[in-house]
Amino acid sequence: MPLQFNTVKLFAGSGTVELAEKISKSYGKPLGDMTLSKFSDGEIQPFYNESIRGSDVFLIQSTNQPSDNLIELLLMIDAAKRASAHYITAVVPYFGYARQDRKDKPRVAIGAKMMANLITAAGAHRIMTMDFHAAQIQGFFDIPVDHLDGSIIFVPYIKSLNLANLTIASPDMGGSYRARTFAKFFNAEVIICDKRRKRANEIESMSIIGDVKGQDVVLIDDICDTAGTLSKAAALIMENGANSVRAVCTHAVLSGKAYETIENSVLSEMIVTDTIQLDPAKAAASSKIKVLSTAELFGSAIRNVNEHGSISDLFEIK
């Protein structure tokens, strides 16, 4: 007798509609019908316009601009729970507050842990995300975590560039493990940019550990916010004799003057994913930003969760 699986229903939060539509197309099922109402003071109220009783519900919402998007996701989870959904998976391509994963100074919050608690308390049975700022954030959750790896998307693209003298670089010490993971795919050397910050989003100084002379360097990072670190690292790498430098970054937050900073930098290109929807006008005007889609990977992961298949098998790079 063939296995019977619960009905799958996909819903999009307002912050991730474009990616959710691509995921639903990849999965082969249209997005569910949901209305998001807002009171005049900004209070949010989601409402499912169809029955989800007994269904496996996947709620797709990145939590950049977390004040609204996170609250919206929590309310979507709660509404699904109260509508008797069988299993609720929060699909959070970009997990906001992930940079607050520890107490790096006295009297600060561990924001990533608090967000994990909120998602669990709201009623999610599972979370699916991509490239946490720190992999150990998975341990902040008391529910299963499907942590998708962006390298499955980036590595084939980097290979297609056929860079003769490829070197992988990390823009800071914290990203060295991520850079070494990428380097293994190419048997490439790794260099590290050691930076010191005055405060958040402001760099005091930076130096290079390793030799980049004559190399085609690819900077690897998970989050690009103001683009200050990547642009400064790229300039330093070129000053030290590299042939070229480009950047790979999973989550393109791109706040403030980030688009302008990237355009004015020495980067030959910035390769990002669509976990965060870019500003359409600014992205269209950019000559350096290239977007690779995560939709097929998330679509396959959703199918494997529903059909009790392996998630790790999706990370095999052909």
mmCIF file of C-alpha atoms in Angstrom:
data_model
loop_
_atom_site.group_PDB
_atom_site.id
_atom_site.type_symbol
_atom_site.label_atom_id
_atom_site.label_comp_id
_atom_site.label_asym_id
_atom_site.label_seq_id
_atom_site.Cartn_x
_atom_site.Cartn_y
_atom_site.Cartn_z
ATOM 1 C CA MET A 1 0.000 0.000 0.000
ATOM 2 C CA PRO A 2 1.524 3.373 -1.019
ATOM 3 C CA LEU A 3 2.377 5.885 1.699
ATOM 4 C CA GLN A 4 -0.259 8.538 2.338
ATOM 5 C CA PHE A 5 0.955 12.082 2.946
ATOM 6 C CA ASN A 6 -0.960 15.013 4.383
ATOM 7 C CA THR A 7 -2.126 17.790 2.088
ATOM 8 C CA VAL A 8 0.504 20.499 1.705
ATOM 9 C CA LYS A 9 -0.489 24.161 1.772
ATOM 10 C CA LEU A 10 1.974 27.001 1.209
ATOM 11 C CA PHE A 11 1.361 30.556 2.378
ATOM 12 C CA ALA A 12 3.434 33.696 1.905
ATOM 13 C CA GLY A 13 4.061 36.466 4.389
ATOM 14 C CA SER A 14 3.997 39.967 2.965
ATOM 15 C CA GLY A 15 7.774 40.344 3.227
ATOM 16 C CA THR A 16 8.612 37.337 1.036
ATOM 17 C CA VAL A 17 5.885 37.173 -1.617
ATOM 18 C CA GLU A 18 8.217 37.117 -4.625
ATOM 19 C CA LEU A 19 10.347 34.228 -3.336
ATOM 20 C CA ALA A 20 7.264 32.369 -2.055
ATOM 21 C CA GLU A 21 5.722 32.484 -5.528
ATOM 22 C CA LYS A 22 8.912 30.987 -6.988
ATOM 23 C CA ILE A 23 8.994 28.299 -4.301
ATOM 24 C CA SER A 24 5.354 27.384 -4.951
ATOM 25 C CA LYS A 25 6.058 27.156 -8.675
ATOM 26 C CA SER A 26 9.074 24.940 -8.044
ATOM 27 C CA TYR A 27 7.016 22.759 -5.688
ATOM 28 C CA GLY A 28 4.189 22.565 -8.207
ATOM 29 C CA LYS A 29 1.400 23.970 -6.098
ATOM 30 C CA PRO A 30 -0.058 27.509 -5.963
ATOM 31 C CA LEU A 31 0.165 29.619 -2.835
ATOM 32 C CA GLY A 32 -2.773 29.383 -0.463
ATOM 33 C CA ASP A 33 -5.279 32.198 -0.089
ATOM 34 C CA MET A 34 -4.614 34.397 2.927
ATOM 35 C CA THR A 35 -5.614 37.956 3.809
ATOM 36 C CA LEU A 36 -3.416 40.221 5.876
ATOM 37 C CA SER A 37 -5.350 43.060 7.502
ATOM 38 C CA LYS A 38 -3.819 46.066 9.231
ATOM 39 C CA PHE A 39 -5.461 48.371 11.703
ATOM 40 C CA SER A 40 -4.791 52.085 11.359
ATOM 41 C CA ASP A 41 -2.182 51.940 14.123
ATOM 42 C CA GLY A 42 -0.249 49.219 12.251
ATOM 43 C CA GLU A 43 -1.568 46.201 14.170
ATOM 44 C CA ILE A 44 -1.492 43.083 11.979
ATOM 45 C CA GLN A 45 -4.168 40.392 11.635
ATOM 46 C CA PRO A 46 -3.700 37.422 9.255
ATOM 47 C CA PHE A 47 -6.694 35.361 8.115
ATOM 48 C CA TYR A 48 -6.714 32.107 6.115
ATOM 49 C CA ASN A 49 -9.404 32.211 3.428
ATOM 50 C CA GLU A 50 -9.434 28.419 3.062
ATOM 51 C CA SER A 51 -9.542 25.431 5.363
ATOM 52 C CA ILE A 52 -6.166 24.189 6.556
ATOM 53 C CA ARG A 53 -7.517 21.611 9.009
ATOM 54 C CA GLY A 54 -5.308 18.509 9.007
ATOM 55 C CA SER A 55 -2.877 20.005 6.462
ATOM 56 C CA ASP A 56 0.898 20.307 6.555
ATOM 57 C CA VAL A 57 1.239 24.093 6.406
ATOM 58 C CA PHE A 58 4.417 25.862 5.281
ATOM 59 C CA LEU A 59 4.545 29.574 6.133
ATOM 60 C CA ILE A 60 7.168 31.411 4.063
ATOM 61 C CA GLN A 61 8.477 34.627 5.577
ATOM 62 C CA SER A 62 11.954 36.110 5.984
ATOM 63 C CA THR A 63 12.364 38.247 9.082
ATOM 64 C CA ASN A 64 14.358 41.170 7.778
ATOM 65 C CA GLN A 65 12.723 44.395 9.008
ATOM 66 C CA PRO A 66 11.840 42.127 11.942
ATOM 67 C CA SER A 67 9.534 44.494 13.823
ATOM 68 C CA ASP A 68 6.779 43.801 11.270
ATOM 69 C CA ASN A 69 7.822 40.623 9.470
ATOM 70 C CA LEU A 70 8.554 38.624 12.610
ATOM 71 C CA ILE A 71 5.310 39.632 14.319
ATOM 72 C CA GLU A 72 3.433 38.789 11.118
ATOM 73 C CA LEU A 73 5.055 35.337 11.016
ATOM 74 C CA LEU A 74 4.199 34.685 14.668
ATOM 75 C CA LEU A 75 0.566 35.614 14.073
ATOM 76 C CA MET A 76 0.451 33.408 10.949
ATOM 77 C CA ILE A 77 1.735 30.488 13.027
ATOM 78 C CA ASP A 78 -0.771 31.128 15.796
ATOM 79 C CA ALA A 79 -3.662 31.428 13.332
ATOM 80 C CA ALA A 80 -2.641 28.136 11.662
ATOM 81 C CA LYS A 81 -2.458 26.379 15.027
ATOM 82 C CA ARG A 82 -5.930 27.653 15.998
ATOM 83 C CA ALA A 83 -7.253 26.560 12.579
ATOM 84 C CA SER A 84 -6.207 22.956 13.390
ATOM 85 C CA ALA A 85 -3.308 22.621 10.948
ATOM 86 C CA HIS A 86 -1.701 19.194 11.369
ATOM 87 C CA TYR A 87 1.930 20.340 11.136
ATOM 88 C CA ILE A 88 3.288 23.881 10.891
ATOM 89 C CA THR A 89 6.680 24.624 9.366
ATOM 90 C CA ALA A 90 8.042 28.171 9.487
ATOM 91 C CA VAL A 91 10.074 28.623 6.310
ATOM 92 C CA VAL A 92 12.351 31.537 7.206
ATOM 93 C CA PRO A 93 14.881 31.979 4.379
ATOM 94 C CA TYR A 94 16.578 34.812 6.285
ATOM 95 C CA PHE A 95 16.452 34.568 10.087
ATOM 96 C CA GLY A 96 16.640 38.078 11.545
ATOM 97 C CA TYR A 97 18.468 38.782 14.817
ATOM 98 C CA ALA A 98 20.902 35.957 14.036
ATOM 99 C CA ARG A 99 23.818 38.334 14.632
ATOM 100 C CA GLN A 100 22.764 38.568 18.300
ATOM 101 C CA ASP A 101 23.760 34.987 19.085
ATOM 102 C CA ARG A 102 25.861 35.559 22.227
ATOM 103 C CA LYS A 103 26.721 38.038 24.960
ATOM 104 C CA ASP A 104 29.722 39.790 23.411
ATOM 105 C CA LYS A 105 29.558 42.549 26.026
ATOM 106 C CA PRO A 106 27.831 42.965 29.395
ATOM 107 C CA ARG A 107 24.093 43.615 29.724
ATOM 108 C CA VAL A 108 22.964 42.771 26.181
ATOM 109 C CA ALA A 109 20.190 40.490 24.955
ATOM 110 C CA ILE A 110 20.768 37.246 23.091
ATOM 111 C CA GLY A 111 18.250 38.176 20.429
ATOM 112 C CA ALA A 112 18.575 35.021 18.331
ATOM 113 C CA LYS A 113 17.587 32.830 21.285
ATOM 114 C CA MET A 114 14.596 35.030 22.105
ATOM 115 C CA MET A 115 13.367 34.875 18.487
ATOM 116 C CA ALA A 116 13.721 31.078 18.551
ATOM 117 C CA ASN A 117 11.638 30.979 21.734
ATOM 118 C CA LEU A 118 8.933 33.164 20.184
ATOM 119 C CA ILE A 119 8.622 31.011 17.040
ATOM 120 C CA THR A 120 8.402 27.853 19.153
ATOM 121 C CA ALA A 121 5.919 29.378 21.612
ATOM 122 C CA ALA A 122 3.701 30.569 18.746
ATOM 123 C CA GLY A 123 3.175 26.933 17.768
ATOM 124 C CA ALA A 124 5.605 26.070 14.950
ATOM 125 C CA HIS A 125 6.529 22.387 14.823
ATOM 126 C CA ARG A 126 9.566 22.924 12.615
ATOM 127 C CA ILE A 127 11.711 25.695 11.149
ATOM 128 C CA MET A 128 13.419 25.711 7.763
ATOM 129 C CA THR A 129 16.051 28.341 7.051
ATOM 130 C CA MET A 130 19.287 28.994 5.185
ATOM 131 C CA ASP A 131 22.796 29.921 6.338
ATOM 132 C CA PHE A 132 22.387 30.983 9.949
ATOM 133 C CA HIS A 133 24.921 33.631 10.936
ATOM 134 C CA ALA A 134 26.276 30.988 13.318
ATOM 135 C CA ALA A 135 25.427 27.318 12.811
ATOM 136 C CA GLN A 136 25.036 26.742 16.548
ATOM 137 C CA ILE A 137 21.844 28.844 16.508
ATOM 138 C CA GLN A 138 20.174 25.547 15.559
ATOM 139 C CA GLY A 139 20.626 24.607 19.221
ATOM 140 C CA PHE A 140 18.506 27.578 20.309
ATOM 141 C CA PHE A 141 15.416 25.769 19.028
ATOM 142 C CA ASP A 142 13.587 22.965 20.815
ATOM 143 C CA ILE A 143 11.949 21.938 17.519
ATOM 144 C CA PRO A 144 13.544 20.358 14.415
ATOM 145 C CA VAL A 145 15.618 22.743 12.290
ATOM 146 C CA ASP A 146 16.294 22.220 8.579
ATOM 147 C CA HIS A 147 19.381 24.343 7.979
ATOM 148 C CA LEU A 148 19.845 24.637 4.218
ATOM 149 C CA ASP A 149 23.340 25.320 2.903
ATOM 150 C CA GLY A 150 23.824 28.140 0.389
ATOM 151 C CA SER A 151 26.988 26.521 -0.997
ATOM 152 C CA ILE A 152 24.788 24.210 -3.117
ATOM 153 C CA ILE A 153 23.782 27.342 -5.054
ATOM 154 C CA PHE A 154 27.040 29.306 -5.029
ATOM 155 C CA VAL A 155 29.639 26.617 -5.746
ATOM 156 C CA PRO A 156 28.340 25.723 -9.259
ATOM 157 C CA TYR A 157 28.290 29.437 -10.146
ATOM 158 C CA ILE A 158 31.857 29.992 -8.948
ATOM 159 C CA LYS A 159 32.957 26.911 -10.891
ATOM 160 C CA SER A 160 31.325 28.331 -14.025
ATOM 161 C CA LEU A 161 33.604 31.401 -13.794
ATOM 162 C CA ASN A 162 36.685 29.208 -14.479
ATOM 163 C CA LEU A 163 38.947 31.425 -12.372
ATOM 164 C CA ALA A 164 42.541 30.391 -13.012
ATOM 165 C CA ASN A 165 44.027 31.400 -9.663
ATOM 166 C CA LEU A 166 41.123 31.062 -7.272
ATOM 167 C CA THR A 167 41.562 31.995 -3.616
ATOM 168 C CA ILE A 168 38.720 32.036 -1.103
ATOM 169 C CA ALA A 169 38.599 34.845 1.445
ATOM 170 C CA SER A 170 36.713 35.603 4.634
ATOM 171 C CA PRO A 171 36.001 39.283 5.349
ATOM 172 C CA ASP A 172 36.463 38.670 9.092
ATOM 173 C CA MET A 173 37.732 36.083 11.559
ATOM 174 C CA GLY A 174 34.226 34.898 12.392
ATOM 175 C CA GLY A 175 33.616 33.735 8.828
ATOM 176 C CA SER A 176 36.809 31.674 8.514
ATOM 177 C CA TYR A 177 35.013 28.329 8.947
ATOM 178 C CA ARG A 178 32.531 29.259 6.204
ATOM 179 C CA ALA A 179 35.392 30.243 3.882
ATOM 180 C CA ARG A 180 37.270 26.991 4.548
ATOM 181 C CA THR A 181 34.128 24.990 3.777
ATOM 182 C CA PHE A 182 33.894 26.680 0.371
ATOM 183 C CA ALA A 183 37.620 26.289 -0.284
ATOM 184 C CA LYS A 184 37.362 22.495 0.053
ATOM 185 C CA PHE A 185 35.179 22.353 -3.069
ATOM 186 C CA PHE A 186 37.965 23.933 -5.113
ATOM 187 C CA ASN A 187 41.086 22.770 -3.263
ATOM 188 C CA ALA A 188 41.839 26.493 -2.919
ATOM 189 C CA GLU A 189 43.817 28.520 -0.404
ATOM 190 C CA VAL A 190 42.047 30.652 2.220
ATOM 191 C CA ILE A 191 42.950 34.165 3.311
ATOM 192 C CA ILE A 192 41.318 36.105 6.148
ATOM 193 C CA CYS A 193 40.687 39.811 6.593
ATOM 194 C CA ASP A 194 41.109 40.682 10.257
ATOM 195 C CA LYS A 195 38.939 43.661 11.203
ATOM 196 C CA ARG A 196 38.391 45.704 14.304
ATOM 197 C CA ARG A 197 35.145 47.585 14.875
ATOM 198 C CA LYS A 198 34.553 50.808 16.777
ATOM 199 C CA ARG A 199 30.841 49.975 16.928
ATOM 200 C CA ALA A 200 28.186 48.139 14.854
ATOM 201 C CA ASN A 201 28.498 48.869 11.111
ATOM 202 C CA GLU A 202 31.681 50.927 11.621
ATOM 203 C CA ILE A 203 35.163 49.471 10.995
ATOM 204 C CA GLU A 204 38.222 50.897 12.753
ATOM 205 C CA SER A 205 40.966 48.949 10.943
ATOM 206 C CA MET A 206 41.536 45.885 8.746
ATOM 207 C CA SER A 207 44.517 43.749 7.733
ATOM 208 C CA ILE A 208 45.038 40.633 5.558
ATOM 209 C CA ILE A 209 46.265 37.260 6.779
ATOM 210 C CA GLY A 210 47.634 35.428 3.733
ATOM 211 C CA ASP A 211 48.962 36.206 0.242
ATOM 212 C CA VAL A 212 46.609 37.402 -2.531
ATOM 213 C CA LYS A 213 49.153 38.568 -5.111
ATOM 214 C CA GLY A 214 48.122 37.424 -8.596
ATOM 215 C CA GLN A 215 45.005 35.673 -7.278
ATOM 216 C CA ASP A 216 41.335 35.839 -8.282
ATOM 217 C CA VAL A 217 39.735 36.251 -4.887
ATOM 218 C CA VAL A 218 36.173 35.346 -3.889
ATOM 219 C CA LEU A 219 34.988 36.804 -0.582
ATOM 220 C CA ILE A 220 32.474 34.587 1.229
ATOM 221 C CA ASP A 221 29.958 36.009 3.709
ATOM 222 C CA ASP A 222 26.485 35.185 4.986
ATOM 223 C CA ILE A 223 25.041 38.690 5.510
ATOM 224 C CA CYS A 224 25.732 41.913 3.638
ATOM 225 C CA ASP A 225 24.184 44.821 5.535
ATOM 226 C CA THR A 226 25.793 48.191 4.730
ATOM 227 C CA ALA A 227 28.447 46.524 2.482
ATOM 228 C CA GLY A 228 31.137 48.437 4.371
ATOM 229 C CA THR A 229 33.107 45.355 5.433
ATOM 230 C CA LEU A 230 33.041 43.712 2.004
ATOM 231 C CA SER A 231 33.973 46.894 0.117
ATOM 232 C CA LYS A 232 36.843 47.659 2.513
ATOM 233 C CA ALA A 233 38.083 44.057 2.350
ATOM 234 C CA ALA A 234 37.899 44.106 -1.472
ATOM 235 C CA ALA A 235 39.894 47.351 -1.648
ATOM 236 C CA LEU A 236 42.573 45.950 0.679
ATOM 237 C CA ILE A 237 42.783 42.734 -1.351
ATOM 238 C CA MET A 238 43.293 44.661 -4.618
ATOM 239 C CA GLU A 239 45.864 46.929 -2.960
ATOM 240 C CA ASN A 240 47.813 43.794 -2.077
ATOM 241 C CA GLY A 241 48.097 42.696 -5.710
ATOM 242 C CA ALA A 242 45.066 40.511 -6.477
ATOM 243 C CA ASN A 243 43.950 40.131 -10.110
ATOM 244 C CA SER A 244 40.277 40.434 -9.248
ATOM 245 C CA VAL A 245 37.901 40.286 -6.309
ATOM 246 C CA ARG A 246 34.218 39.432 -6.134
ATOM 247 C CA ALA A 247 31.883 38.650 -3.237
ATOM 248 C CA VAL A 248 29.377 35.903 -2.481
ATOM 249 C CA CYS A 249 26.767 36.660 0.164
ATOM 250 C CA THR A 250 23.644 34.667 1.041
ATOM 251 C CA HIS A 251 21.489 37.367 2.643
ATOM 252 C CA ALA A 252 21.461 40.775 0.950
ATOM 253 C CA VAL A 253 20.120 43.042 3.701
ATOM 254 C CA LEU A 254 21.632 46.049 1.876
ATOM 255 C CA SER A 255 20.611 48.834 4.221
ATOM 256 C CA GLY A 256 21.556 52.496 4.126
ATOM 257 C CA LYS A 257 23.871 53.324 1.207
ATOM 258 C CA ALA A 258 24.772 49.684 0.528
ATOM 259 C CA TYR A 259 23.810 49.706 -3.168
ATOM 260 C CA GLU A 260 25.897 52.817 -3.754
ATOM 261 C CA THR A 261 28.801 51.389 -1.747
ATOM 262 C CA ILE A 262 28.811 48.213 -3.849
ATOM 263 C CA GLU A 263 28.676 50.143 -7.127
ATOM 264 C CA ASN A 264 31.581 52.361 -6.062
ATOM 265 C CA SER A 265 33.688 49.476 -4.756
ATOM 266 C CA VAL A 266 36.417 47.534 -6.578
ATOM 267 C CA LEU A 267 34.262 44.396 -6.517
ATOM 268 C CA SER A 268 33.761 42.996 -10.006
ATOM 269 C CA GLU A 269 30.437 41.524 -8.883
ATOM 270 C CA MET A 270 28.353 40.743 -5.804
ATOM 271 C CA ILE A 271 26.538 37.391 -5.972
ATOM 272 C CA VAL A 272 23.570 37.119 -3.588
ATOM 273 C CA THR A 273 20.424 35.027 -3.201
ATOM 274 C CA ASP A 274 16.761 36.008 -3.061
ATOM 275 C CA THR A 275 16.221 35.135 0.624
ATOM 276 C CA ILE A 276 15.584 38.865 1.020
ATOM 277 C CA GLN A 277 13.705 40.754 -1.657
ATOM 278 C CA LEU A 278 15.929 43.492 -3.087
ATOM 279 C CA ASP A 279 14.797 47.024 -3.783
ATOM 280 C CA PRO A 280 13.568 46.581 -7.406
ATOM 281 C CA ALA A 281 14.659 49.999 -8.679
ATOM 282 C CA LYS A 282 18.094 49.921 -7.037
ATOM 283 C CA ALA A 283 18.749 46.305 -8.034
ATOM 284 C CA ALA A 284 17.788 47.014 -11.658
ATOM 285 C CA ALA A 285 20.150 49.983 -11.737
ATOM 286 C CA SER A 286 23.048 47.970 -10.322
ATOM 287 C CA SER A 287 25.656 46.609 -12.721
ATOM 288 C CA LYS A 288 27.381 44.477 -10.088
ATOM 289 C CA ILE A 289 24.661 42.636 -8.169
ATOM 290 C CA LYS A 290 23.729 39.178 -9.443
ATOM 291 C CA VAL A 291 20.874 37.278 -7.780
ATOM 292 C CA LEU A 292 20.725 33.460 -7.650
ATOM 293 C CA SER A 293 17.415 31.902 -6.655
ATOM 294 C CA THR A 294 16.901 29.637 -3.656
ATOM 295 C CA ALA A 295 13.391 28.634 -4.777
ATOM 296 C CA GLU A 296 14.242 25.198 -6.185
ATOM 297 C CA LEU A 297 16.201 24.250 -3.056
ATOM 298 C CA PHE A 298 13.394 25.329 -0.706
ATOM 299 C CA GLY A 299 10.800 23.638 -2.924
ATOM 300 C CA SER A 300 12.721 20.356 -2.785
ATOM 301 C CA ALA A 301 13.220 20.674 0.970
ATOM 302 C CA ILE A 302 9.487 21.240 1.528
ATOM 303 C CA ARG A 303 8.690 18.134 -0.533
ATOM 304 C CA ASN A 304 11.202 16.054 1.422
ATOM 305 C CA VAL A 305 9.821 17.232 4.767
ATOM 306 C CA ASN A 306 6.267 16.355 3.737
ATOM 307 C CA GLU A 307 7.309 12.977 2.303
ATOM 308 C CA HIS A 308 9.738 12.170 5.148
ATOM 309 C CA GLY A 309 12.735 12.254 2.837
ATOM 310 C CA SER A 310 16.319 13.287 3.514
ATOM 311 C CA ILE A 311 17.269 16.971 3.636
ATOM 312 C CA SER A 312 21.030 16.365 3.648
ATOM 313 C CA ASP A 313 20.778 14.612 0.258
ATOM 314 C CA LEU A 314 19.879 18.019 -1.230
ATOM 315 C CA PHE A 315 23.373 19.323 -0.438
ATOM 316 C CA GLU A 316 25.245 16.966 -2.758
ATOM 317 C CA ILE A 317 26.967 19.113 -5.381
ATOM 318 C CA LYS A 318 27.134 17.304 -8.684
#
